[in-house]
């Protein structure tokens, strides 16, 4: 029961801080969200919530989650979670996203930190295994998000957000997707020996990583031949 209790408390605290980051993100990006079809439904974009209400809501969630993690889980987990809030809600949303097409590359660290958070919540420490897992998710973020950005390129362009598909050609974007996917494949294979996961993981990572790389390569081929839609 002790491990279950710890897991539930950690999930609750992380959930609260993650919700706070999402609320703050909606506050900062309400103007952008209103111009994009996939985000125009958000209450902040529609004016259903005021800036003050959203900010208070975010602050309350962040405070409750941080206290819960610090007192009932451990301080390391709390600081990692709070760092993720700062990385996503402020460094990525406020600074990187509107300024550089490499925003998701740098800001993707915030999306990879939960691996470290989960590990620290259970062990109150960090080892090479969660660090390698962090690297896998960090490297995975650009190719998967740029593929999404290609799909919603017009939305990002209308909102003046310099995502890579907006400021670069489709050929350049798909080439970067392919390069990151190849590096991701290599990183995923490294997880096996570091985490001592055995041959089943190795075969799965080899096959699935190869399939991901194949599709990334095919997308690049279509872009080079001007057949991508």
Short mmCIF file of C-alpha atoms in Angstrom, two decimals, residues 33-227:
data_model
loop_
_atom_site.label_atom_id
_atom_site.label_comp_id
_atom_site.label_asym_id
_atom_site.label_seq_id
_atom_site.Cartn_x
_atom_site.Cartn_y
_atom_site.Cartn_z
CA UNK A 33 -5.28 30.47 -29.84
CA UNK A 34 -8.15 32.62 -31.11
CA UNK A 35 -6.60 32.62 -34.60
CA UNK A 36 -6.11 28.85 -34.81
CA UNK A 37 -8.96 26.43 -35.52
CA UNK A 38 -7.66 23.68 -33.24
CA UNK A 39 -7.36 26.01 -30.21
CA UNK A 40 -10.09 28.61 -30.79
CA UNK A 41 -12.45 26.65 -28.49
CA UNK A 42 -10.36 27.31 -25.37
CA UNK A 43 -12.19 29.40 -22.73
CA UNK A 44 -9.38 31.97 -22.60
CA UNK A 45 -9.41 32.37 -26.39
CA UNK A 46 -13.20 32.79 -26.38
CA UNK A 47 -13.08 35.33 -23.56
CA UNK A 48 -15.05 33.13 -21.16
CA UNK A 49 -12.33 33.51 -18.51
CA UNK A 50 -10.61 36.75 -17.58
CA UNK A 51 -6.83 37.10 -17.27
CA UNK A 52 -7.17 37.49 -13.51
CA UNK A 53 -9.29 34.35 -13.13
CA UNK A 54 -6.89 32.29 -15.23
CA UNK A 55 -3.81 33.58 -13.41
CA UNK A 56 -5.32 32.88 -9.97
CA UNK A 57 -6.40 29.41 -11.09
CA UNK A 58 -2.89 28.66 -12.35
CA UNK A 59 -1.24 29.98 -9.19
CA UNK A 60 -3.53 27.95 -6.90
CA UNK A 61 -2.95 24.72 -8.83
CA UNK A 62 0.82 25.24 -8.90
CA UNK A 63 0.96 26.02 -5.18
CA UNK A 64 -1.17 23.05 -4.16
CA UNK A 65 0.76 20.65 -6.36
CA UNK A 66 4.15 21.92 -5.21
CA UNK A 67 3.25 21.64 -1.53
CA UNK A 68 1.86 18.15 -2.02
CA UNK A 69 5.01 16.98 -3.79
CA UNK A 70 7.41 18.64 -1.34
CA UNK A 71 5.71 17.36 1.83
CA UNK A 72 4.35 13.94 0.84
CA UNK A 73 6.66 12.83 -1.99
CA UNK A 74 10.12 14.46 -1.86
CA UNK A 75 11.74 17.88 -2.54
CA UNK A 76 13.64 16.62 -5.62
CA UNK A 77 10.39 15.70 -7.35
CA UNK A 78 8.85 19.04 -6.42
CA UNK A 79 11.74 21.05 -7.87
CA UNK A 80 11.84 18.99 -11.06
CA UNK A 81 8.10 19.47 -11.50
CA UNK A 82 8.29 23.20 -10.81
CA UNK A 83 11.20 23.44 -13.23
CA UNK A 84 9.00 21.85 -15.88
CA UNK A 85 6.34 24.50 -15.20
CA UNK A 86 8.91 27.26 -15.72
CA UNK A 87 10.39 25.57 -18.78
CA UNK A 88 7.06 25.07 -20.52
CA UNK A 89 4.93 28.00 -19.39
CA UNK A 90 7.61 30.69 -19.43
CA UNK A 91 10.77 29.69 -21.34
CA UNK A 92 8.96 27.88 -24.16
CA UNK A 93 5.62 29.72 -24.33
CA UNK A 94 6.73 33.27 -23.57
CA UNK A 95 10.30 33.36 -24.92
CA UNK A 96 11.01 30.64 -27.49
CA UNK A 97 7.75 29.95 -29.31
CA UNK A 98 7.19 33.45 -30.73
CA UNK A 99 10.86 34.10 -31.53
CA UNK A 100 12.53 31.08 -33.14
CA UNK A 101 11.59 28.13 -35.38
CA UNK A 102 13.80 26.00 -33.13
CA UNK A 103 11.36 26.62 -30.27
CA UNK A 104 10.19 23.03 -30.01
CA UNK A 105 13.76 21.70 -30.04
CA UNK A 106 14.77 23.65 -26.94
CA UNK A 107 11.35 23.74 -25.33
CA UNK A 108 10.96 20.01 -25.80
CA UNK A 109 13.05 19.51 -22.67
CA UNK A 110 10.01 20.45 -20.60
CA UNK A 111 8.07 17.61 -22.18
CA UNK A 112 10.84 15.13 -21.44
CA UNK A 113 11.36 16.00 -17.76
CA UNK A 114 8.32 13.94 -16.57
CA UNK A 115 10.49 10.82 -17.01
CA UNK A 116 12.91 12.25 -14.45
CA UNK A 117 10.02 13.32 -12.23
CA UNK A 118 8.45 9.86 -12.19
CA UNK A 119 11.78 8.22 -11.42
CA UNK A 120 12.64 10.65 -8.64
CA UNK A 121 9.18 10.31 -7.10
CA UNK A 122 9.74 6.60 -6.56
CA UNK A 123 13.46 6.51 -5.80
CA UNK A 124 14.23 10.05 -4.57
CA UNK A 125 17.26 9.96 -6.89
CA UNK A 126 18.31 10.04 -10.55
CA UNK A 127 20.39 7.50 -12.49
CA UNK A 128 21.49 7.05 -16.09
CA UNK A 129 18.36 5.10 -17.02
CA UNK A 130 15.91 8.02 -16.64
CA UNK A 131 18.47 10.36 -18.21
CA UNK A 132 18.58 8.21 -21.36
CA UNK A 133 14.78 8.01 -21.38
CA UNK A 134 14.74 11.81 -21.06
CA UNK A 135 17.00 12.00 -24.12
CA UNK A 136 14.71 9.71 -26.11
CA UNK A 137 11.63 11.87 -25.46
CA UNK A 138 13.63 15.07 -25.99
CA UNK A 139 14.79 13.87 -29.42
CA UNK A 140 11.33 12.50 -30.29
CA UNK A 141 9.63 15.86 -29.71
CA UNK A 142 10.82 17.74 -32.84
CA UNK A 143 9.96 15.10 -35.48
CA UNK A 144 6.53 14.38 -34.07
CA UNK A 145 5.66 18.03 -33.46
CA UNK A 146 6.95 19.25 -36.83
CA UNK A 147 4.77 16.64 -38.51
CA UNK A 148 1.81 18.12 -36.61
CA UNK A 149 2.95 21.63 -37.56
CA UNK A 150 3.02 20.65 -41.24
CA UNK A 151 -0.60 19.57 -40.90
CA UNK A 152 -1.56 22.86 -39.24
CA UNK A 153 0.87 25.12 -41.09
CA UNK A 154 -1.82 27.60 -42.17
CA UNK A 155 -3.00 27.99 -38.57
CA UNK A 156 0.50 28.77 -37.33
CA UNK A 157 1.09 31.16 -40.22
CA UNK A 158 -2.17 33.00 -39.48
CA UNK A 159 -1.11 33.36 -35.84
CA UNK A 160 2.41 34.56 -36.80
CA UNK A 161 4.06 31.69 -34.92
CA UNK A 162 7.43 30.87 -36.57
CA UNK A 163 7.14 27.10 -36.51
CA UNK A 164 9.64 25.42 -38.83
CA UNK A 165 7.10 24.52 -41.58
CA UNK A 166 6.03 28.18 -41.66
CA UNK A 167 9.48 29.70 -42.13
CA UNK A 168 11.17 26.87 -44.06
CA UNK A 169 10.28 24.79 -47.09
CA UNK A 170 8.58 21.43 -46.82
CA UNK A 171 11.78 19.80 -48.08
CA UNK A 172 13.84 21.40 -45.30
CA UNK A 173 11.25 20.50 -42.67
CA UNK A 174 10.96 16.86 -43.70
CA UNK A 175 14.74 16.56 -43.89
CA UNK A 176 15.04 17.71 -40.29
CA UNK A 177 12.27 15.31 -39.31
CA UNK A 178 14.24 12.48 -40.92
CA UNK A 179 17.53 13.44 -39.25
CA UNK A 180 15.95 13.67 -35.79
CA UNK A 181 14.15 10.36 -36.35
CA UNK A 182 17.41 8.59 -37.17
CA UNK A 183 19.03 10.01 -34.02
CA UNK A 184 15.92 9.00 -32.06
CA UNK A 185 16.21 5.44 -33.35
CA UNK A 186 19.80 5.27 -32.13
CA UNK A 187 18.91 6.74 -28.73
CA UNK A 188 16.04 4.28 -28.26
CA UNK A 189 18.42 1.37 -28.85
CA UNK A 190 20.68 2.74 -26.12
CA UNK A 191 17.90 2.37 -23.54
CA UNK A 192 18.18 -1.43 -23.65
CA UNK A 193 21.74 -1.88 -22.38
CA UNK A 194 21.54 1.07 -19.98
CA UNK A 195 18.30 -0.16 -18.43
CA UNK A 196 19.18 -3.87 -18.79
CA UNK A 197 15.89 -4.52 -20.59
CA UNK A 198 16.86 -7.62 -22.56
CA UNK A 199 16.30 -8.81 -26.11
CA UNK A 200 12.53 -8.25 -26.27
CA UNK A 201 12.99 -4.51 -25.86
CA UNK A 202 15.92 -4.51 -28.29
CA UNK A 203 13.90 -6.21 -31.02
CA UNK A 204 10.90 -3.95 -30.42
CA UNK A 205 13.00 -0.78 -30.51
CA UNK A 206 14.85 -1.96 -33.61
CA UNK A 207 11.68 -2.79 -35.56
CA UNK A 208 9.50 0.12 -34.45
CA UNK A 209 12.34 2.62 -34.75
CA UNK A 210 13.04 1.33 -38.23
CA UNK A 211 9.36 1.72 -39.14
CA UNK A 212 9.32 5.29 -37.83
CA UNK A 213 12.47 6.07 -39.83
CA UNK A 214 10.98 4.52 -42.95
CA UNK A 215 7.92 6.77 -42.78
CA UNK A 216 10.06 9.82 -42.09
CA UNK A 217 12.22 8.94 -45.08
CA UNK A 218 9.15 8.41 -47.25
CA UNK A 219 7.79 11.80 -46.21
CA UNK A 220 11.10 13.39 -47.21
CA UNK A 221 10.99 11.55 -50.54
CA UNK A 222 7.50 12.91 -51.23
CA UNK A 223 8.60 16.44 -50.33
CA UNK A 224 11.64 16.22 -52.61
CA UNK A 225 9.51 14.97 -55.47
CA UNK A 226 6.85 17.64 -54.79
CA UNK A 227 4.25 14.95 -54.16
#
